[in-house]
PDB file of C-alpha atoms in Angstrom:
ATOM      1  CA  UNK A   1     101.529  95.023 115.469  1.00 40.00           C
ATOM      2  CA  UNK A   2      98.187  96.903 115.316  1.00 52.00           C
ATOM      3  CA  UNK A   3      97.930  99.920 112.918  1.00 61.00           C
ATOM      4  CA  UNK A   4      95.778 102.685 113.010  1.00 85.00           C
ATOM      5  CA  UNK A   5      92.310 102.309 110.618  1.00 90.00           C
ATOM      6  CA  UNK A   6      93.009 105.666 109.597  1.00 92.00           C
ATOM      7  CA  UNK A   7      96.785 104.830 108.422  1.00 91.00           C
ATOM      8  CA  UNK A   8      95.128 101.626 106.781  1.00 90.00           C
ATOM      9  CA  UNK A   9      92.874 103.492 104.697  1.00 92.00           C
ATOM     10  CA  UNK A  10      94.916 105.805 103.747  1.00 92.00           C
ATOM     11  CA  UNK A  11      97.261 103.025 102.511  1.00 90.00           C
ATOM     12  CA  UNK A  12      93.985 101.748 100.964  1.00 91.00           C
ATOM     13  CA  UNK A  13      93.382 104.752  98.934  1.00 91.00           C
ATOM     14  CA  UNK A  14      97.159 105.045  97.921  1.00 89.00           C
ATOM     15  CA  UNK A  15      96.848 101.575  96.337  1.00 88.00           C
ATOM     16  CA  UNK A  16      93.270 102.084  94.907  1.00 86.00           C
ATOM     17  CA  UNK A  17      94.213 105.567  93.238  1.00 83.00           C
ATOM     18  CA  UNK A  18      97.927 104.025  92.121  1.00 71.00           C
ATOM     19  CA  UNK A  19      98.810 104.473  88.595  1.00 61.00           C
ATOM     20  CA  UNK A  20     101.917 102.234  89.119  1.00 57.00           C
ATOM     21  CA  UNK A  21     101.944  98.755  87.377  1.00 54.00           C
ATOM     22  CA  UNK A  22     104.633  96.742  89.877  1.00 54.00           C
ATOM     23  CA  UNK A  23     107.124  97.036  87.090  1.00 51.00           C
ATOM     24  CA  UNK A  24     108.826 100.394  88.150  1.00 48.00           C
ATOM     25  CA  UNK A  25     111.730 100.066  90.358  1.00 47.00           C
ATOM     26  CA  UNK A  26     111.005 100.269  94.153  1.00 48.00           C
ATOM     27  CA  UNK A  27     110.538 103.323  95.772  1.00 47.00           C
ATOM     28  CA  UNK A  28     112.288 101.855  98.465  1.00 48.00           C
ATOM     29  CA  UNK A  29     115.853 100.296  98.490  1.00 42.00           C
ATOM     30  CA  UNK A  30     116.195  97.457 101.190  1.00 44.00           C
ATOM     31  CA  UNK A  31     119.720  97.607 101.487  1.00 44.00           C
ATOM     32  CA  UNK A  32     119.890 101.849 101.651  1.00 45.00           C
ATOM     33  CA  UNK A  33     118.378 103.423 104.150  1.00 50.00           C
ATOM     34  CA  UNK A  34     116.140 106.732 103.032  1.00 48.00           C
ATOM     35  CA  UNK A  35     115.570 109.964 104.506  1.00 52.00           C
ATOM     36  CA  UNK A  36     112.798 111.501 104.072  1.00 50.00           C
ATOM     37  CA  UNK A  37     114.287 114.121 101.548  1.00 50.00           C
ATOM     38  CA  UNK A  38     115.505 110.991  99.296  1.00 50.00           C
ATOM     39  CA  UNK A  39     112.437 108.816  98.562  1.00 51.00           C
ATOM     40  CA  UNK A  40     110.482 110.080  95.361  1.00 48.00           C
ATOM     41  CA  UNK A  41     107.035 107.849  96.277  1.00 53.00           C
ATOM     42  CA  UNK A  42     107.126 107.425 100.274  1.00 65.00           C
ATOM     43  CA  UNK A  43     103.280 107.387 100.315  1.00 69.00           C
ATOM     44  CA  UNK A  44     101.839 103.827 102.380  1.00 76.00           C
ATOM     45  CA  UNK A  45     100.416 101.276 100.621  1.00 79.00           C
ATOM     46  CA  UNK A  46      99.044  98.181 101.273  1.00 83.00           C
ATOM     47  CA  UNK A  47     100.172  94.671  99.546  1.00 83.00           C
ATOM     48  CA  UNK A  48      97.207  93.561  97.125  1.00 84.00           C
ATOM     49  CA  UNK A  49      95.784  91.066  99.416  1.00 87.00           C
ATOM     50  CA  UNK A  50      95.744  92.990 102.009  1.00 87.00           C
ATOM     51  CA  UNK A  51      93.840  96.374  99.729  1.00 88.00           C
ATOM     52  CA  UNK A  52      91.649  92.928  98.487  1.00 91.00           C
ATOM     53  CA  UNK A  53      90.587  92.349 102.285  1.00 91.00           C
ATOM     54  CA  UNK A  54      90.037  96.667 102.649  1.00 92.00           C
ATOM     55  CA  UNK A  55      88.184  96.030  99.488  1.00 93.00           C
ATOM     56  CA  UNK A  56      85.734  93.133 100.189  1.00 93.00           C
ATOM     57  CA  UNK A  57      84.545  95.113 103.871  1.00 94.00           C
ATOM     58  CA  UNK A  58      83.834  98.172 101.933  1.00 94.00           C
ATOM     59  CA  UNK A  59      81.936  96.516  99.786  1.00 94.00           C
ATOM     60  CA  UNK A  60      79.961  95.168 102.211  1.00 95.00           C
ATOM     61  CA  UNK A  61      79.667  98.521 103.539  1.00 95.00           C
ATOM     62  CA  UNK A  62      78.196  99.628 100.543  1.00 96.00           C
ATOM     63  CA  UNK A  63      75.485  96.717 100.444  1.00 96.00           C
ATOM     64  CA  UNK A  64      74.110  97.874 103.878  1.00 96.00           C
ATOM     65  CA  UNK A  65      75.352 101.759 104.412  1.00 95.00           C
ATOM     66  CA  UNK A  66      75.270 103.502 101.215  1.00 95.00           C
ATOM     67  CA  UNK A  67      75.834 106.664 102.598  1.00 95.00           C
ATOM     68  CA  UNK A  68      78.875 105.668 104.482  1.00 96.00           C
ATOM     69  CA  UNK A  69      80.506 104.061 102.266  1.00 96.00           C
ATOM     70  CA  UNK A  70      80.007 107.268  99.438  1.00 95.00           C
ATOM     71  CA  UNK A  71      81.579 108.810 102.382  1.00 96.00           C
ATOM     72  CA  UNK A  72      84.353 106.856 103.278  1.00 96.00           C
ATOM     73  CA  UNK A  73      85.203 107.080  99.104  1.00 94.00           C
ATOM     74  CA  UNK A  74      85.113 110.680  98.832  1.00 94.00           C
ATOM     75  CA  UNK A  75      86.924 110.960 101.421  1.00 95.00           C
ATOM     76  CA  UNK A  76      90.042 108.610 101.392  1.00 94.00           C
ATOM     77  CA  UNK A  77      90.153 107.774  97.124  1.00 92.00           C
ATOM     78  CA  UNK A  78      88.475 110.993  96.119  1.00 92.00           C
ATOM     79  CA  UNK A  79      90.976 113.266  98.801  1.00 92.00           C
ATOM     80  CA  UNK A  80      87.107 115.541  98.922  1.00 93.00           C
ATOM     81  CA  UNK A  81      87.504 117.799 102.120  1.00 93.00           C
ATOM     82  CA  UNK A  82      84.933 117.106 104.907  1.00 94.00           C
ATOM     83  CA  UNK A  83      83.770 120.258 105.075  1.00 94.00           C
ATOM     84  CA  UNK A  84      83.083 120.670 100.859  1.00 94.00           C
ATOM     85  CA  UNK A  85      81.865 117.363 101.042  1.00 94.00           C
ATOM     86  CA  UNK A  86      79.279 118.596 103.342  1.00 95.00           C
ATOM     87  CA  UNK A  87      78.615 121.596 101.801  1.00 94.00           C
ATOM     88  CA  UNK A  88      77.622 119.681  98.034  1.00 92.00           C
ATOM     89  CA  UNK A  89      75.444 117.243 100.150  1.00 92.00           C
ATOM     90  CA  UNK A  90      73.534 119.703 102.112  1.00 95.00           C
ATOM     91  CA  UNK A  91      74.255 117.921 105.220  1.00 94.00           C
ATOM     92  CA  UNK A  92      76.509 119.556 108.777  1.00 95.00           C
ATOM     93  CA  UNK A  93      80.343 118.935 109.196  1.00 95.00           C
ATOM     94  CA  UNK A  94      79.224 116.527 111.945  1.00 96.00           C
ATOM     95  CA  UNK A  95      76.902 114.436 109.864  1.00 96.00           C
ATOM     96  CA  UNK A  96      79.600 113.726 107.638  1.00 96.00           C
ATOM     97  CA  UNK A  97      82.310 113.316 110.727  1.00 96.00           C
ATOM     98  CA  UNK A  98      79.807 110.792 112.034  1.00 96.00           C
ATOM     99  CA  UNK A  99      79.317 108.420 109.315  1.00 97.00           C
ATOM    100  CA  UNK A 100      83.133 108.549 108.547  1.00 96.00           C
ATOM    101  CA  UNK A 101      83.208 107.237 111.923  1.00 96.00           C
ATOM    102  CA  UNK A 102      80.646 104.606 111.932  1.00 96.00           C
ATOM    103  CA  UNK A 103      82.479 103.503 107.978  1.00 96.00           C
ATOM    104  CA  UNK A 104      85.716 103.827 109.939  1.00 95.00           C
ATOM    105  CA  UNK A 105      85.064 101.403 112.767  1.00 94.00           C
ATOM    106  CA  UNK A 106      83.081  99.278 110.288  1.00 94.00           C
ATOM    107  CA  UNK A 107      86.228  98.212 108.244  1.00 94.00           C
ATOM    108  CA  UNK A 108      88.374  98.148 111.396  1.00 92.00           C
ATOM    109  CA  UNK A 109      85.729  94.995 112.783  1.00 91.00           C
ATOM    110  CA  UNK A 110      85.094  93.659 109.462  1.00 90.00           C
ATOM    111  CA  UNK A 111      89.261  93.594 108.925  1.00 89.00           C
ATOM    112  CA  UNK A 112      90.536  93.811 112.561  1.00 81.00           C
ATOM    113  CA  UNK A 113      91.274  89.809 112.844  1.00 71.00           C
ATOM    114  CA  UNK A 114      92.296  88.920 109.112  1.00 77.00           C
ATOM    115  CA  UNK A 115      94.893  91.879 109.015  1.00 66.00           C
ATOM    116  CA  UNK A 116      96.432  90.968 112.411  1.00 65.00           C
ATOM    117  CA  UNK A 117      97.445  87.562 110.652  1.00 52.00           C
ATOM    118  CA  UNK A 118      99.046  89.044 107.571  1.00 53.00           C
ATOM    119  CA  UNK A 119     100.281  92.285 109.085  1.00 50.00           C
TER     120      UNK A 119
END
């Protein structure tokens, strides 16, 4: 099952920005089923090997597109709006839509085979 680069950065950032320690009880019951009203901590998250794999291609990002991968930070840990991003860099909406592209389908390639296998 394939998921969505977005979704998988998102679940990225959730882990990355997590205060929680893996001692707290689950957010999620196995056994009970929850609506969407019940669950306290419904955000997506990814298991630590699989944030580890996020981590190591946006690294590598980092090592060859700086920009991007500031980008791509601000963005998805920092929650920084596109626009206000763009506006504190002095660079267009479009510049900054365009490199969270190009970081976007960077992490997809560099992840797209390893995730399928633990996903």
């Amino acid at each position: 099952m394939k998921r969505d680069i977005k979704q998988v950065l998102v679940a990225w950032a959730n882990v990355r920005r997590s205060t929680r320690t893996g001692l707290e009880y689950p957010y999620k019951s196995p056994s009970i089923p929850v609506t969407s009203g019940d669950c306290f901590d419904c955000r997506p998250l990814l298991s630590e090997s699989e944030a580890h794999i996020v981590d190591k291609a946006a690294l590598r990002l980092a090592q060859i597109d700086p920009i991007s991968y500031s980008i791509l930070k601000s963005i998805y840990i920092n929650k920084q709006s596109r626009r206000l991003l763009a506006k504190n860099i002095n660079k267009s909406n479009d510049f900054i839509c365009d490199q969270l592209k190009l970081a976007e389908f960077y992490i997809l390639a560099k992840i797209d085979d390893v995730m399928d296998i633990i996903i």
